[in-house]
């Protein structure tokens, strides 16, 4: 059985070689995206590129469709028009189930609040994607992988057998991150990962994310309203407004724009406080 499992994994890895992330300068390419619910248009002619190896922050006012955009990229929301390409593959043209699985295995997702299964332990939550994509893995190996992921996100070793209700808010977020990283993805989607955390807990999560992204070479699509997180972790920031991405760039580049929402967001009292707080910190060194 162990030999068959190894052969299966090798075959799957070989089949996925054509979409190796390191082959692509752009992890995600979106052109002309339109999303609507009935008569309500959320996005219209939205364009966005996410560079491989960057942490891209995504911001926008309430109702601008940040989560809808993420769900469109990962295939949970079917756009009314437009094209989404992930690692060279156009999502709506993939008809082969194995090819689709190869692509989905390249990303991990952490939804708002961690979205853990309440009836499963932390370890069992982490094992969910492993069981889906590698059903022949034996329980011993599943337990070992889960224990490693628990350690990777800074949780204590005894967190594995615990249920979500037994964890603090910060631990739930880290457990959700561990599950998102279960398959060692190249692309990580995070939806408001620091929401609800106290400033100390949020700062520690930011530090963890930055370290993991650097160590693992992750591309991160990060939805957040947390200005401290933007300054501490993001290489670039995309701004959603007026049903599209109105600007994308580094924070200094965005500050140079004259759009009123951008100016109010980054130059308001909270924006100035976040900027002052981060002026004393060494800038991170990642791909430009």
Tab-separated table of C-alpha atoms in Angstrom:
chain	number	residue	atom	x	y	z
A	1	UNK	CA	0.000	0.000	0.000
A	2	UNK	CA	2.833	2.407	0.899
A	3	UNK	CA	4.480	1.712	-2.459
A	4	UNK	CA	1.216	2.389	-4.325
A	5	UNK	CA	0.749	5.649	-2.437
A	6	UNK	CA	4.242	6.808	-3.343
A	7	UNK	CA	3.663	5.984	-7.005
A	8	UNK	CA	0.333	7.830	-6.944
A	9	UNK	CA	1.925	10.937	-5.452
A	10	UNK	CA	4.777	10.865	-7.962
A	11	UNK	CA	2.330	10.571	-10.862
A	12	UNK	CA	0.250	13.472	-9.573
A	13	UNK	CA	3.319	15.645	-9.116
A	14	UNK	CA	4.503	14.814	-12.612
A	15	UNK	CA	1.095	15.708	-14.063
A	16	UNK	CA	1.191	19.039	-12.239
A	17	UNK	CA	4.666	19.916	-13.511
A	18	UNK	CA	3.204	21.979	-16.363
A	19	UNK	CA	1.787	24.512	-13.902
A	20	UNK	CA	4.783	24.838	-11.622
A	21	UNK	CA	4.407	28.296	-10.005
A	22	UNK	CA	8.049	29.237	-10.542
A	23	UNK	CA	7.435	29.237	-14.292
A	24	UNK	CA	5.120	32.267	-14.071
A	25	UNK	CA	5.829	35.935	-13.393
A	26	UNK	CA	2.126	36.450	-12.693
A	27	UNK	CA	0.313	34.044	-10.412
A	28	UNK	CA	-3.101	35.550	-11.215
A	29	UNK	CA	-4.252	37.541	-14.233
A	30	UNK	CA	-7.795	38.966	-14.321
A	31	UNK	CA	-9.242	40.773	-17.320
A	32	UNK	CA	-12.664	42.333	-17.853
A	33	UNK	CA	-14.248	40.681	-14.807
A	34	UNK	CA	-17.930	41.298	-14.192
A	35	UNK	CA	-19.804	39.990	-11.172
A	36	UNK	CA	-23.443	40.661	-10.468
A	37	UNK	CA	-26.294	39.359	-8.360
A	38	UNK	CA	-29.535	40.007	-10.175
A	39	UNK	CA	-29.493	43.667	-11.161
A	40	UNK	CA	-26.790	44.523	-8.635
A	41	UNK	CA	-23.431	44.829	-10.393
A	42	UNK	CA	-20.508	44.288	-8.026
A	43	UNK	CA	-17.595	44.355	-10.474
A	44	UNK	CA	-17.519	45.714	-14.009
A	45	UNK	CA	-14.472	45.478	-16.304
A	46	UNK	CA	-12.191	44.691	-13.363
A	47	UNK	CA	-8.528	44.026	-14.210
A	48	UNK	CA	-5.802	42.861	-11.844
A	49	UNK	CA	-2.423	41.118	-11.938
A	50	UNK	CA	-0.953	39.385	-8.893
A	51	UNK	CA	2.786	38.879	-9.215
A	52	UNK	CA	4.346	35.594	-8.198
A	53	UNK	CA	6.016	35.818	-4.813
A	54	UNK	CA	4.307	38.963	-3.579
A	55	UNK	CA	1.890	39.677	-0.780
A	56	UNK	CA	-0.892	41.706	-2.364
A	57	UNK	CA	-3.224	43.491	0.001
A	58	UNK	CA	-6.779	44.063	-1.231
A	59	UNK	CA	-8.740	46.931	0.299
A	60	UNK	CA	-11.981	48.718	-0.423
A	61	UNK	CA	-15.076	50.060	1.218
A	62	UNK	CA	-17.965	47.923	2.382
A	63	UNK	CA	-19.806	46.369	-0.539
A	64	UNK	CA	-16.985	46.715	-3.067
A	65	UNK	CA	-16.816	42.939	-3.453
A	66	UNK	CA	-13.447	42.015	-1.982
A	67	UNK	CA	-14.607	38.569	-0.875
A	68	UNK	CA	-16.593	38.126	-4.091
A	69	UNK	CA	-13.407	38.754	-6.040
A	70	UNK	CA	-11.550	36.115	-4.041
A	71	UNK	CA	-14.383	33.637	-4.469
A	72	UNK	CA	-14.344	34.265	-8.209
A	73	UNK	CA	-10.639	33.457	-8.407
A	74	UNK	CA	-10.986	30.171	-6.528
A	75	UNK	CA	-14.070	29.103	-8.466
A	76	UNK	CA	-16.780	29.539	-5.836
A	77	UNK	CA	-18.406	32.427	-7.704
A	78	UNK	CA	-19.106	32.220	-11.432
A	79	UNK	CA	-18.513	35.629	-13.057
A	80	UNK	CA	-20.980	37.057	-15.547
A	81	UNK	CA	-18.108	37.967	-17.866
A	82	UNK	CA	-14.338	38.223	-18.028
A	83	UNK	CA	-11.370	35.914	-17.756
A	84	UNK	CA	-9.399	34.669	-14.742
A	85	UNK	CA	-6.057	32.968	-15.279
A	86	UNK	CA	-4.159	31.225	-12.489
A	87	UNK	CA	-0.671	29.974	-13.275
A	88	UNK	CA	-1.394	30.098	-16.982
A	89	UNK	CA	-4.690	28.214	-16.770
A	90	UNK	CA	-7.983	29.913	-17.583
A	91	UNK	CA	-10.425	28.611	-15.003
A	92	UNK	CA	-13.612	28.495	-17.075
A	93	UNK	CA	-11.955	26.548	-19.885
A	94	UNK	CA	-10.667	23.663	-17.758
A	95	UNK	CA	-12.857	20.643	-18.460
A	96	UNK	CA	-10.558	17.868	-17.265
A	97	UNK	CA	-11.209	17.049	-13.595
A	98	UNK	CA	-7.628	15.940	-12.957
A	99	UNK	CA	-6.272	19.162	-14.443
A	100	UNK	CA	-8.681	21.124	-12.255
A	101	UNK	CA	-7.519	19.228	-9.167
A	102	UNK	CA	-3.881	19.875	-10.053
A	103	UNK	CA	-4.583	23.595	-10.135
A	104	UNK	CA	-6.714	23.723	-6.981
A	105	UNK	CA	-3.996	21.865	-5.123
A	106	UNK	CA	-1.744	24.869	-5.789
A	107	UNK	CA	-3.706	27.169	-3.492
A	108	UNK	CA	-4.847	27.279	0.096
A	109	UNK	CA	-7.688	29.381	1.487
A	110	UNK	CA	-8.405	30.829	4.902
A	111	UNK	CA	-11.909	32.255	5.052
A	112	UNK	CA	-13.128	34.863	7.521
A	113	UNK	CA	-13.015	33.700	11.119
A	114	UNK	CA	-10.859	30.689	10.279
A	115	UNK	CA	-13.936	28.690	9.176
A	116	UNK	CA	-12.859	25.552	11.031
A	117	UNK	CA	-15.194	22.565	11.248
A	118	UNK	CA	-16.465	22.769	14.812
A	119	UNK	CA	-16.905	19.001	15.213
A	120	UNK	CA	-13.327	18.222	14.136
A	121	UNK	CA	-10.171	18.702	16.139
A	122	UNK	CA	-7.437	21.054	14.909
A	123	UNK	CA	-5.455	18.102	13.564
A	124	UNK	CA	-8.524	16.677	11.829
A	125	UNK	CA	-9.267	20.070	10.270
A	126	UNK	CA	-5.748	20.209	8.857
A	127	UNK	CA	-6.139	16.707	7.478
A	128	UNK	CA	-9.312	17.532	5.508
A	129	UNK	CA	-7.543	18.779	2.335
A	130	UNK	CA	-4.942	16.011	2.654
A	131	UNK	CA	-7.673	13.376	2.687
A	132	UNK	CA	-9.378	14.992	-0.299
A	133	UNK	CA	-6.319	15.186	-2.534
A	134	UNK	CA	-4.280	12.242	-1.213
A	135	UNK	CA	-6.874	9.692	-0.050
A	136	UNK	CA	-4.329	6.873	0.210
A	137	UNK	CA	-2.181	8.526	2.871
A	138	UNK	CA	-2.194	6.402	6.016
A	139	UNK	CA	-3.263	7.801	9.371
A	140	UNK	CA	0.257	7.852	10.798
A	141	UNK	CA	1.492	10.112	8.018
A	142	UNK	CA	-1.606	12.305	8.247
A	143	UNK	CA	-0.972	12.779	11.964
A	144	UNK	CA	2.675	13.626	11.336
A	145	UNK	CA	1.821	16.222	8.693
A	146	UNK	CA	-0.835	17.796	10.913
A	147	UNK	CA	1.599	17.994	13.844
A	148	UNK	CA	4.160	19.681	11.604
A	149	UNK	CA	1.625	22.245	10.380
A	150	UNK	CA	0.557	22.975	13.949
A	151	UNK	CA	4.168	23.715	14.808
A	152	UNK	CA	4.666	25.729	11.601
A	153	UNK	CA	2.036	28.301	12.579
A	154	UNK	CA	3.301	28.655	16.134
A	155	UNK	CA	0.617	26.686	17.961
A	156	UNK	CA	1.610	24.542	20.943
A	157	UNK	CA	1.943	20.833	20.214
A	158	UNK	CA	-1.061	20.015	22.405
A	159	UNK	CA	-3.352	22.120	20.187
A	160	UNK	CA	-3.771	19.293	17.668
A	161	UNK	CA	-6.340	17.233	19.623
A	162	UNK	CA	-8.321	20.290	20.731
A	163	UNK	CA	-11.572	21.442	19.178
A	164	UNK	CA	-12.114	24.998	17.882
A	165	UNK	CA	-14.316	25.877	20.860
A	166	UNK	CA	-11.356	25.189	23.157
A	167	UNK	CA	-9.105	27.697	21.394
A	168	UNK	CA	-8.624	31.438	21.744
A	169	UNK	CA	-9.457	33.684	18.804
A	170	UNK	CA	-5.816	33.990	17.842
A	171	UNK	CA	-5.316	30.232	18.003
A	172	UNK	CA	-8.344	29.668	15.772
A	173	UNK	CA	-6.825	31.997	13.172
A	174	UNK	CA	-3.516	30.123	13.314
A	175	UNK	CA	-5.302	26.783	13.037
A	176	UNK	CA	-7.158	28.087	9.981
A	177	UNK	CA	-3.836	29.140	8.499
A	178	UNK	CA	-2.358	25.701	9.212
A	179	UNK	CA	-5.209	24.059	7.287
A	180	UNK	CA	-4.726	26.494	4.396
A	181	UNK	CA	-1.054	25.456	4.284
A	182	UNK	CA	-1.743	21.729	4.558
A	183	UNK	CA	-0.919	21.006	0.901
A	184	UNK	CA	2.152	23.287	0.821
A	185	UNK	CA	0.449	25.628	-1.653
A	186	UNK	CA	2.212	28.209	-3.760
A	187	UNK	CA	-0.752	30.589	-3.575
A	188	UNK	CA	-2.478	31.587	-0.349
A	189	UNK	CA	-5.823	33.401	-0.042
A	190	UNK	CA	-6.601	35.102	3.268
A	191	UNK	CA	-9.879	36.900	4.003
A	192	UNK	CA	-9.588	39.329	6.929
A	193	UNK	CA	-7.150	37.106	8.882
A	194	UNK	CA	-6.593	39.583	11.735
A	195	UNK	CA	-10.233	40.674	12.167
A	196	UNK	CA	-11.303	40.371	15.788
A	197	UNK	CA	-7.776	40.036	17.156
A	198	UNK	CA	-6.319	42.429	19.709
A	199	UNK	CA	-3.403	44.606	18.484
A	200	UNK	CA	-0.767	42.300	19.964
A	201	UNK	CA	-2.338	39.182	18.477
A	202	UNK	CA	-2.764	40.878	15.096
A	203	UNK	CA	0.874	42.014	15.068
A	204	UNK	CA	2.055	38.495	15.877
A	205	UNK	CA	-0.082	37.064	13.073
A	206	UNK	CA	1.368	39.643	10.659
A	207	UNK	CA	4.879	38.635	11.693
A	208	UNK	CA	4.041	34.949	11.243
A	209	UNK	CA	2.570	35.545	7.784
A	210	UNK	CA	5.532	37.607	6.653
A	211	UNK	CA	7.959	34.939	7.846
A	212	UNK	CA	6.065	32.065	6.227
A	213	UNK	CA	5.717	33.950	2.950
A	214	UNK	CA	9.442	34.647	2.825
A	215	UNK	CA	10.446	31.127	3.856
A	216	UNK	CA	8.016	29.280	1.585
A	217	UNK	CA	8.074	31.709	-1.340
A	218	UNK	CA	4.312	32.164	-1.129
A	219	UNK	CA	2.158	34.401	-3.266
A	220	UNK	CA	-0.502	35.856	-0.956
A	221	UNK	CA	-3.855	37.429	-1.848
A	222	UNK	CA	-4.732	39.223	1.379
A	223	UNK	CA	-8.084	40.895	1.963
A	224	UNK	CA	-7.849	43.200	4.955
A	225	UNK	CA	-9.057	46.489	6.396
A	226	UNK	CA	-6.195	46.522	8.913
A	227	UNK	CA	-3.819	49.354	8.042
A	228	UNK	CA	-1.113	47.988	10.323
A	229	UNK	CA	-1.250	44.696	8.406
A	230	UNK	CA	-0.900	46.524	5.086
A	231	UNK	CA	2.208	48.359	6.255
A	232	UNK	CA	3.739	45.348	7.999
A	233	UNK	CA	3.214	42.644	5.387
A	234	UNK	CA	2.197	43.833	1.934
A	235	UNK	CA	4.441	44.435	-1.057
A	236	UNK	CA	1.633	46.110	-2.989
A	237	UNK	CA	-1.993	47.047	-2.348
A	238	UNK	CA	-4.941	46.888	-4.760
A	239	UNK	CA	-7.814	49.293	-4.135
A	240	UNK	CA	-11.386	48.291	-5.059
A	241	UNK	CA	-13.839	51.110	-5.730
A	242	UNK	CA	-16.297	52.081	-8.428
A	243	UNK	CA	-16.784	48.375	-9.306
A	244	UNK	CA	-13.163	47.840	-10.344
A	245	UNK	CA	-9.550	48.058	-9.197
A	246	UNK	CA	-8.901	51.794	-9.356
A	247	UNK	CA	-5.254	51.606	-8.290
A	248	UNK	CA	-2.564	49.094	-7.401
A	249	UNK	CA	0.947	49.776	-6.137
A	250	UNK	CA	3.081	50.221	-3.074
A	251	UNK	CA	1.644	52.357	-0.304
A	252	UNK	CA	3.883	55.333	-1.217
A	253	UNK	CA	2.671	55.013	-4.815
A	254	UNK	CA	-0.952	54.981	-3.671
A	255	UNK	CA	-0.360	58.001	-1.454
A	256	UNK	CA	0.766	59.880	-4.557
A	257	UNK	CA	-2.615	59.376	-6.237
A	258	UNK	CA	-5.363	61.958	-5.924
A	259	UNK	CA	-8.373	59.662	-5.637
A	260	UNK	CA	-10.407	60.914	-2.638
A	261	UNK	CA	-11.139	57.459	-1.186
A	262	UNK	CA	-7.467	56.482	-1.258
A	263	UNK	CA	-6.444	59.755	0.344
A	264	UNK	CA	-9.084	59.450	3.044
A	265	UNK	CA	-8.159	55.818	3.724
A	266	UNK	CA	-4.404	56.225	4.018
A	267	UNK	CA	-4.244	59.812	5.276
A	268	UNK	CA	-7.065	59.611	7.804
A	269	UNK	CA	-6.278	59.444	11.548
A	270	UNK	CA	-5.875	55.659	11.554
A	271	UNK	CA	-3.831	55.707	8.373
A	272	UNK	CA	-1.436	58.296	9.785
A	273	UNK	CA	-1.139	56.339	13.029
A	274	UNK	CA	-0.299	53.134	11.151
A	275	UNK	CA	2.258	54.957	9.010
A	276	UNK	CA	3.937	56.519	12.047
A	277	UNK	CA	4.012	53.178	13.845
A	278	UNK	CA	5.697	51.454	10.935
A	279	UNK	CA	8.241	54.175	10.147
A	280	UNK	CA	10.504	52.821	12.862
A	281	UNK	CA	10.390	49.264	11.487
A	282	UNK	CA	12.865	48.022	8.871
A	283	UNK	CA	11.175	47.572	5.483
A	284	UNK	CA	10.842	44.000	4.308
A	285	UNK	CA	12.926	42.904	1.369
A	286	UNK	CA	10.930	41.027	-1.210
A	287	UNK	CA	10.362	40.996	-4.961
A	288	UNK	CA	9.539	44.345	-6.465
